[in-house]
């Protein structure tokens, strides 16, 4: 019989990290505990103030909330107030060296939102608190969670699992510690604590990662509305070393995102200097024009063994969907871990049986995502294949109703991550889509040949 270490009435839980994964774990744990008639005490440790502007208050993220996550939050009674939402996205532009493709929101009814993780870029002067992370954390406070305004510096696991774990926190000159029945690692990819947990020797390895550069550039609300509207721009420009580049409009700032193995300032400047980007920007902007910038790590693989007795890791330090919907992965892992801790227990066996299957599902979906992005890379690396895809999608939009736009819907799903990668890959391999692409390509070629003959 597995040893599950069930939580008892009055159990104490420490959450290390006050971002969405930590706040949502607290939300779910309290809800499941109420349903079970169990009293629990939760403390969140985070020395960052999300109500602060600039890097000191930000969790370094582009801040795009997928429709699926917005719907899930609403189901939990968490509906973002207008001041937190920077912009509702109406569509996506795909920009390539040989043409552009616009996909609009009707392909997927509902709302894709842009937010700030902190209280805006450095030097911004928004009224009130606009931080998405702080809004979730404040919700946890209202539910009775204690927020300790210090970083956790270390975790000590007991030699005997029947004993409690210990969390150390505070400043180097004044470190305190406290015992807990469960420690939840919601510290993210950019914390040194992940390496410390790896050193504990129970099998945890953080996800592999690539570098990302993000910059916030102020252009004013009127200019952004005119030049970018309510669309996110995704760029497939064949820039060396760049896996992904995008511009996300906020209210009066643009968020520039460049992802790659070793991206640096030159890669952001190459994007901003590209003619397809410059035509929408005033003057010759460079990275130095940014009011705020950061270089976070982005997970590109699952972690290994993100749990042991009395410790579970959630969020992107555990498992995050490849390149898409990291915030939603935080929601999913936090909910699964909380359900396991309250409903089953906090032992390695409990997490192995009830939490790990959810992590494995995310990892498996990301495997299909790697295949999709590899194929995308080959398609957009060549003029001919890029033109064929863009032309087929445009012709399809002219002829078919929204729900029957297979090629456009496929591209939309890849850019938004609105569906599991396995489903997207299945659609991409379907005979119907390939037949339609071949027919549209043949018609396009025939049209060009007959036009030349005239």
Coordinates of C-alpha atoms in Angstrom, one line a residue:
X1 CA 0.0 0.0 0.0
X2 CA 1.6 3.3 -1.0
X3 CA 2.4 5.8 1.7
X4 CA 0.5 9.0 0.7
X5 CA 1.2 11.3 3.7
X6 CA -2.3 12.8 3.8
X7 CA -2.6 16.4 5.0
X8 CA -4.3 16.8 8.4
X9 CA -6.5 19.5 9.7
X10 CA -4.4 22.6 10.4
X11 CA -1.7 21.6 7.9
X12 CA 0.8 24.2 6.8
X13 CA 1.8 24.8 3.2
X14 CA 4.6 27.0 2.0
X15 CA 4.5 28.3 -1.6
X16 CA 7.8 29.7 -2.9
X17 CA 6.9 32.2 -5.6
X18 CA 4.0 34.6 -5.8
X19 CA 3.5 34.5 -9.5
X20 CA 0.4 32.9 -11.2
X21 CA 1.5 29.3 -10.4
X22 CA 1.9 30.1 -6.7
X23 CA -1.3 32.2 -6.4
X24 CA -3.4 29.6 -8.4
X25 CA -2.0 26.7 -6.3
X26 CA -3.2 28.6 -3.2
X27 CA -6.6 29.2 -4.8
X28 CA -7.1 25.6 -5.7
X29 CA -5.7 24.2 -2.4
X30 CA -8.1 26.4 -0.4
X31 CA -11.1 25.4 -2.5
X32 CA -10.4 21.7 -2.3
X33 CA -9.7 21.9 1.4
X34 CA -13.0 23.7 2.0
X35 CA -14.8 20.9 0.0
X36 CA -13.0 18.3 2.2
X37 CA -13.7 20.1 5.4
X38 CA -10.0 20.5 6.0
X39 CA -8.5 23.6 7.6
X40 CA -5.1 24.6 6.1
X41 CA -2.7 27.4 6.5
X42 CA -0.9 28.8 3.4
X43 CA 2.1 31.2 3.2
X44 CA 3.5 32.5 0.0
X45 CA 7.1 33.7 0.0
X46 CA 8.2 36.3 -2.6
X47 CA 10.4 39.3 -2.1
X48 CA 9.2 40.9 -5.4
X49 CA 6.5 43.5 -5.3
X50 CA 4.4 43.2 -8.4
X51 CA 2.9 46.6 -7.8
X52 CA 6.3 48.1 -8.7
X53 CA 7.2 49.2 -12.2
X54 CA 10.2 47.9 -14.2
X55 CA 12.2 44.8 -13.5
X56 CA 11.7 44.8 -9.8
X57 CA 8.0 44.1 -10.2
X58 CA 7.9 42.0 -13.3
X59 CA 8.1 38.3 -13.9
X60 CA 9.6 38.7 -17.4
X61 CA 6.9 37.6 -19.8
X62 CA 5.2 39.0 -22.9
X63 CA 1.9 38.8 -21.1
X64 CA -0.5 37.2 -23.6
X65 CA -3.4 35.4 -22.1
X66 CA -5.0 32.8 -24.3
X67 CA -8.7 32.6 -24.7
X68 CA -8.7 29.1 -23.1
X69 CA -6.9 30.5 -20.0
X70 CA -9.3 33.5 -19.8
X71 CA -12.2 31.1 -19.9
X72 CA -10.7 28.9 -17.2
X73 CA -10.1 31.9 -15.0
X74 CA -13.7 33.0 -15.4
X75 CA -14.9 29.5 -14.4
X76 CA -12.9 30.0 -11.2
X77 CA -14.6 33.3 -10.6
X78 CA -11.4 35.2 -11.6
X79 CA -12.4 37.8 -14.2
X80 CA -9.7 40.4 -15.0
X81 CA -10.8 44.0 -14.4
X82 CA -10.5 46.5 -17.2
X83 CA -7.5 48.3 -15.8
X84 CA -5.5 45.0 -15.8
X85 CA -6.3 44.3 -19.5
X86 CA -4.0 46.3 -21.8
X87 CA -5.6 45.2 -25.0
X88 CA -8.0 42.6 -26.4
X89 CA -6.4 41.0 -29.4
X90 CA -8.5 40.9 -32.6
X91 CA -6.1 39.0 -34.8
X92 CA -2.6 37.9 -35.8
X93 CA -0.4 39.1 -38.7
X94 CA 2.1 36.6 -40.0
X95 CA 4.9 38.5 -41.8
X96 CA 7.4 36.8 -44.1
X97 CA 9.9 38.0 -46.7
X98 CA 7.5 37.0 -49.5
X99 CA 4.2 38.1 -48.1
X100 CA 1.8 38.5 -45.2
X101 CA -1.2 36.7 -43.9
X102 CA -3.9 38.2 -41.6
X103 CA -6.0 36.0 -39.4
X104 CA -8.7 37.5 -37.4
X105 CA -10.5 36.7 -34.1
X106 CA -13.6 35.2 -35.7
X107 CA -11.6 32.1 -36.3
X108 CA -11.9 31.5 -32.5
X109 CA -14.7 33.4 -30.7
X110 CA -13.6 34.7 -27.3
X111 CA -10.9 36.9 -26.0
X112 CA -7.1 36.8 -26.2
X113 CA -5.8 39.5 -23.8
X114 CA -2.5 41.3 -23.3
X115 CA -1.4 42.2 -19.7
X116 CA 1.6 43.3 -17.7
X117 CA 3.1 40.9 -15.2
X118 CA 4.3 43.8 -13.1
X119 CA 3.0 47.3 -12.8
X120 CA 4.2 48.4 -16.2
X121 CA 7.6 49.2 -17.8
X122 CA 10.2 51.2 -16.0
X123 CA 9.2 54.9 -15.9
X124 CA 5.6 54.2 -16.8
X125 CA 2.9 56.2 -15.0
X126 CA -0.3 54.2 -15.1
X127 CA -2.9 55.0 -12.5
X128 CA -3.5 52.4 -9.9
X129 CA -2.2 48.8 -10.1
X130 CA -2.3 47.1 -13.5
X131 CA -0.3 44.0 -12.6
X132 CA -1.8 40.7 -13.6
X133 CA 0.4 38.8 -11.1
X134 CA -0.5 41.2 -8.3
X135 CA -4.2 40.9 -9.1
X136 CA -4.0 37.1 -8.7
X137 CA -1.8 37.4 -5.5
X138 CA -4.2 39.9 -4.0
X139 CA -7.0 37.4 -4.7
X140 CA -5.1 34.8 -2.7
X141 CA -4.6 37.3 0.1
X142 CA -8.4 37.9 0.2
X143 CA -8.9 34.2 0.6
X144 CA -6.8 34.2 3.7
X145 CA -3.3 33.4 2.4
X146 CA -0.3 35.0 4.2
X147 CA 2.2 36.7 1.9
X148 CA 5.7 36.8 3.3
X149 CA 7.6 39.7 1.6
X150 CA 11.0 37.8 1.5
X151 CA 12.6 35.4 -0.9
X152 CA 13.0 31.8 0.2
X153 CA 16.7 31.1 0.3
X154 CA 16.7 27.3 0.9
X155 CA 14.6 24.2 1.5
X156 CA 15.5 21.4 3.8
X157 CA 13.7 18.1 3.3
X158 CA 13.4 15.7 6.3
X159 CA 15.4 12.4 6.3
X160 CA 12.2 10.9 7.7
X161 CA 9.2 11.8 5.4
X162 CA 6.9 11.6 8.4
X163 CA 8.6 14.9 9.6
X164 CA 8.0 18.3 8.1
X165 CA 10.1 20.2 5.6
X166 CA 11.8 23.5 6.5
X167 CA 11.9 26.7 4.5
X168 CA 14.6 29.3 5.1
X169 CA 13.8 32.9 4.1
X170 CA 14.9 36.5 4.6
X171 CA 18.1 38.4 3.9
X172 CA 21.6 37.0 4.2
X173 CA 22.1 39.0 7.5
X174 CA 18.8 37.9 9.0
X175 CA 17.6 34.5 7.9
X176 CA 14.6 32.8 9.5
X177 CA 13.1 29.4 9.0
X178 CA 9.8 27.6 9.5
X179 CA 8.5 24.1 9.2
X180 CA 5.7 23.1 6.7
X181 CA 3.8 20.0 5.8
X182 CA 4.2 20.7 2.1
X183 CA 6.5 23.0 0.1
X184 CA 5.4 24.1 -3.3
X185 CA 8.1 25.3 -5.7
X186 CA 6.5 28.0 -7.9
X187 CA 9.8 29.8 -8.3
X188 CA 9.9 29.7 -12.1
X189 CA 12.7 29.3 -14.7
X190 CA 14.7 32.3 -13.7
X191 CA 15.3 31.5 -10.0
X192 CA 18.6 30.0 -8.6
X193 CA 16.4 27.9 -6.3
X194 CA 15.8 25.4 -9.2
X195 CA 19.5 24.5 -9.2
X196 CA 19.4 24.2 -5.4
X197 CA 16.5 21.8 -5.6
X198 CA 18.4 19.8 -8.2
X199 CA 21.3 19.4 -5.8
X200 CA 19.0 17.7 -3.3
X201 CA 19.4 14.5 -5.2
X202 CA 15.9 13.1 -5.5
X203 CA 16.0 13.2 -9.3
X204 CA 14.8 16.7 -10.2
X205 CA 16.3 18.4 -13.2
X206 CA 15.1 21.8 -14.4
X207 CA 13.8 22.1 -17.9
X208 CA 16.3 22.9 -20.7
X209 CA 15.9 26.4 -21.9
X210 CA 16.7 29.0 -24.5
X211 CA 17.2 32.7 -24.1
X212 CA 14.6 35.3 -24.8
X213 CA 15.0 39.1 -25.1
X214 CA 12.0 41.2 -24.3
X215 CA 11.8 45.0 -24.6
X216 CA 9.0 47.5 -23.9
X217 CA 9.0 50.5 -26.2
X218 CA 6.7 53.5 -25.6
X219 CA 5.0 54.8 -28.7
X220 CA 1.7 56.2 -27.3
X221 CA -1.8 54.7 -27.5
X222 CA -2.8 56.7 -30.6
X223 CA 0.3 55.6 -32.6
X224 CA 0.0 52.0 -31.6
X225 CA -3.7 51.9 -32.5
X226 CA -3.0 53.3 -36.0
X227 CA 0.1 51.2 -36.8
X228 CA -0.7 47.9 -35.0
X229 CA -4.3 48.0 -34.0
X230 CA -5.4 45.0 -31.9
X231 CA -3.2 42.5 -33.7
X232 CA -0.1 40.6 -32.6
X233 CA 2.6 40.5 -35.3
X234 CA 4.5 37.2 -35.7
X235 CA 7.7 37.4 -37.8
X236 CA 9.2 34.6 -39.9
X237 CA 12.1 36.6 -41.4
X238 CA 14.9 34.0 -41.4
X239 CA 17.0 36.0 -39.0
X240 CA 20.1 33.9 -38.1
X241 CA 19.7 32.2 -34.7
X242 CA 16.2 33.5 -34.1
X243 CA 13.6 30.8 -33.5
X244 CA 10.6 33.2 -32.9
X245 CA 10.0 36.9 -33.0
X246 CA 6.8 38.9 -32.2
X247 CA 5.5 42.3 -31.4
X248 CA 2.6 42.4 -28.9
X249 CA 0.7 45.7 -28.6
X250 CA -0.2 46.9 -25.1
X251 CA -2.1 50.1 -24.4
X252 CA 0.7 52.6 -25.2
X253 CA 3.8 50.3 -25.3
X254 CA 4.9 47.6 -27.7
X255 CA 6.4 44.4 -26.3
X256 CA 9.2 43.1 -28.5
X257 CA 10.0 39.4 -28.1
X258 CA 12.9 37.6 -29.7
X259 CA 13.6 33.9 -28.8
X260 CA 16.7 31.9 -29.8
X261 CA 19.6 29.8 -28.5
X262 CA 22.0 32.7 -28.0
X263 CA 20.0 35.8 -28.8
X264 CA 21.4 39.2 -27.9
X265 CA 21.1 42.9 -28.6
X266 CA 22.1 42.5 -32.2
X267 CA 19.2 40.1 -32.8
X268 CA 16.6 42.6 -31.5
X269 CA 18.2 45.4 -33.5
X270 CA 18.1 43.2 -36.6
X271 CA 14.4 42.7 -36.1
X272 CA 13.7 46.4 -35.5
X273 CA 15.8 47.3 -38.6
X274 CA 14.1 44.9 -40.9
X275 CA 12.0 46.7 -43.6
X276 CA 8.8 44.8 -42.7
X277 CA 9.1 45.9 -39.1
X278 CA 10.5 49.4 -39.7
X279 CA 7.5 50.4 -41.9
X280 CA 5.3 50.3 -38.8
X281 CA 7.8 52.1 -36.5
X282 CA 8.6 55.8 -36.2
X283 CA 12.2 56.5 -37.2
X284 CA 15.0 54.0 -36.7
X285 CA 14.3 52.4 -33.3
X286 CA 16.9 50.2 -31.7
X287 CA 17.0 48.3 -28.5
X288 CA 18.4 51.4 -26.7
X289 CA 15.0 53.0 -27.3
X290 CA 13.4 50.5 -24.9
X291 CA 12.1 51.8 -21.6
X292 CA 12.4 48.3 -20.1
X293 CA 14.2 45.1 -21.2
X294 CA 15.0 41.7 -19.8
X295 CA 16.6 38.4 -20.8
X296 CA 14.5 35.6 -19.3
X297 CA 14.9 31.9 -20.0
X298 CA 12.2 30.0 -21.8
X299 CA 11.6 26.3 -21.2
X300 CA 11.9 24.0 -24.2
X301 CA 11.7 20.7 -22.4
X302 CA 9.9 19.2 -19.4
X303 CA 11.7 18.9 -16.1
X304 CA 12.5 15.6 -14.6
X305 CA 10.8 14.3 -11.4
X306 CA 9.3 17.6 -10.2
X307 CA 8.2 16.2 -6.8
X308 CA 9.3 14.1 -3.8
X309 CA 8.0 13.6 -0.3
X310 CA 6.6 17.0 1.0
X311 CA 7.8 18.9 -2.1
X312 CA 6.1 19.6 -5.5
X313 CA 7.2 21.9 -8.2
X314 CA 4.6 23.7 -10.4
X315 CA 4.7 26.2 -13.3
X316 CA 7.4 26.5 -15.9
X317 CA 10.1 25.1 -13.5
X318 CA 8.0 21.9 -13.8
X319 CA 6.3 21.6 -17.2
X320 CA 5.3 24.3 -19.6
X321 CA 3.9 24.0 -23.1
X322 CA 6.5 24.6 -25.8
X323 CA 6.6 28.3 -26.8
X324 CA 2.9 28.8 -26.1
X325 CA 0.6 29.5 -23.1
X326 CA 3.1 29.3 -20.3
X327 CA 0.5 31.0 -18.0
X328 CA -2.0 28.4 -18.8
X329 CA 0.5 25.6 -18.0
X330 CA 0.9 27.3 -14.6
X331 CA -2.9 27.1 -14.1
X332 CA -2.9 23.4 -15.1
X333 CA 0.0 22.2 -13.0
X334 CA -1.1 24.3 -10.0
X335 CA -4.6 22.8 -10.1
X336 CA -3.3 19.2 -10.5
X337 CA -0.7 19.5 -7.7
X338 CA -3.3 21.1 -5.4
X339 CA -5.8 18.4 -6.1
X340 CA -3.2 15.7 -5.4
X341 CA -2.0 17.3 -2.2
X342 CA -5.5 17.8 -0.7
X343 CA -7.2 14.8 -2.2
X344 CA -4.4 12.1 -2.0
X345 CA -1.4 13.3 0.0
X346 CA 2.0 14.9 -0.2
X347 CA 4.2 11.9 -0.6
X348 CA 6.3 11.0 -3.6
X349 CA 3.9 8.2 -4.4
X350 CA 0.9 10.5 -4.3
X351 CA 2.4 12.9 -6.7
X352 CA 3.7 10.1 -8.9
X353 CA 0.2 8.6 -9.3
X354 CA -2.0 11.8 -9.5
X355 CA 0.2 14.8 -10.5
X356 CA 2.8 13.3 -12.8
X357 CA 0.3 12.1 -15.4
X358 CA -0.7 15.8 -16.0
X359 CA 3.0 16.7 -16.3
X360 CA 3.5 13.9 -18.7
X361 CA 0.5 15.0 -20.9
X362 CA 2.0 18.5 -21.2
X363 CA 5.4 17.0 -22.1
X364 CA 3.9 14.7 -24.7
X365 CA 2.0 17.6 -26.3
X366 CA 5.2 19.6 -26.4
X367 CA 6.8 16.7 -28.3
X368 CA 4.2 17.1 -31.0
X369 CA 4.9 20.9 -30.8
X370 CA 8.6 20.3 -31.6
X371 CA 7.5 18.4 -34.8
X372 CA 5.2 21.3 -35.8
X373 CA 7.8 24.0 -35.2
X374 CA 10.4 21.9 -37.1
X375 CA 8.2 21.6 -40.1
X376 CA 7.3 25.3 -39.8
X377 CA 11.0 26.1 -39.9
X378 CA 11.5 24.2 -43.1
X379 CA 8.4 25.7 -44.7
X380 CA 9.3 29.3 -43.9
X381 CA 13.0 28.8 -44.8
X382 CA 12.2 28.8 -48.6
X383 CA 10.4 31.3 -50.8
X384 CA 8.4 28.8 -52.8
X385 CA 7.0 26.8 -49.8
X386 CA 6.2 30.1 -48.0
X387 CA 4.3 31.5 -51.0
X388 CA 2.4 28.3 -51.5
X389 CA 1.2 28.3 -47.9
X390 CA 0.3 32.0 -47.9
X391 CA -1.5 31.8 -51.2
X392 CA -3.5 28.7 -50.2
X393 CA -4.6 30.4 -47.0
X394 CA -5.6 33.6 -48.7
X395 CA -7.6 31.8 -51.4
X396 CA -9.3 29.7 -48.7
X397 CA -10.3 32.8 -46.8
X398 CA -12.0 34.2 -49.9
X399 CA -14.0 31.0 -50.6
X400 CA -14.8 29.2 -47.4
X401 CA -16.8 30.1 -44.2
X402 CA -14.8 30.6 -41.0
X403 CA -15.4 27.2 -39.6
X404 CA -14.2 25.4 -42.8
X405 CA -10.9 27.3 -43.3
X406 CA -8.6 24.3 -42.7
X407 CA -5.3 25.9 -43.7
X408 CA -6.0 29.3 -42.0
X409 CA -7.3 27.6 -38.9
X410 CA -4.1 25.5 -38.8
X411 CA -1.9 28.6 -38.9
X412 CA -4.1 30.3 -36.4
X413 CA -3.8 27.4 -34.0
X414 CA -0.1 27.3 -34.3
X415 CA 0.3 31.0 -33.5
X416 CA -2.2 31.2 -30.7
X417 CA -1.7 27.7 -29.2
X418 CA -5.5 27.5 -28.8
X419 CA -5.5 23.7 -29.2
X420 CA -3.3 20.8 -28.3
X421 CA -0.3 20.3 -30.6
X422 CA -1.4 16.8 -31.2
X423 CA -4.7 18.0 -32.7
X424 CA -2.9 20.6 -34.7
X425 CA -0.5 18.1 -36.1
X426 CA -3.3 15.7 -36.9
X427 CA -5.0 18.5 -38.9
X428 CA -1.8 19.2 -40.7
X429 CA -1.4 15.6 -41.8
X430 CA -5.1 15.2 -42.8
X431 CA -5.6 14.2 -46.5
X432 CA -8.4 16.8 -46.8
X433 CA -6.0 19.7 -46.0
X434 CA -3.3 18.4 -48.4
X435 CA -5.8 17.9 -51.2
X436 CA -7.2 21.4 -50.7
X437 CA -3.7 22.8 -50.6
X438 CA -2.8 21.0 -53.8
X439 CA -5.9 22.2 -55.6
X440 CA -5.4 25.8 -54.5
X441 CA -1.7 25.6 -55.5
X442 CA -2.7 24.2 -59.0
X443 CA -5.3 27.0 -59.4
X444 CA -2.8 29.6 -58.5
X445 CA -0.2 28.3 -60.9
X446 CA -2.7 28.0 -63.7
X447 CA -3.9 31.5 -63.1
X448 CA -0.4 32.9 -63.4
X449 CA 0.3 30.9 -66.5
X450 CA -2.9 32.0 -68.3
X451 CA -2.3 35.6 -67.2
X452 CA 1.2 35.5 -68.8
X453 CA -0.2 34.1 -72.0
X454 CA -2.5 37.1 -72.3

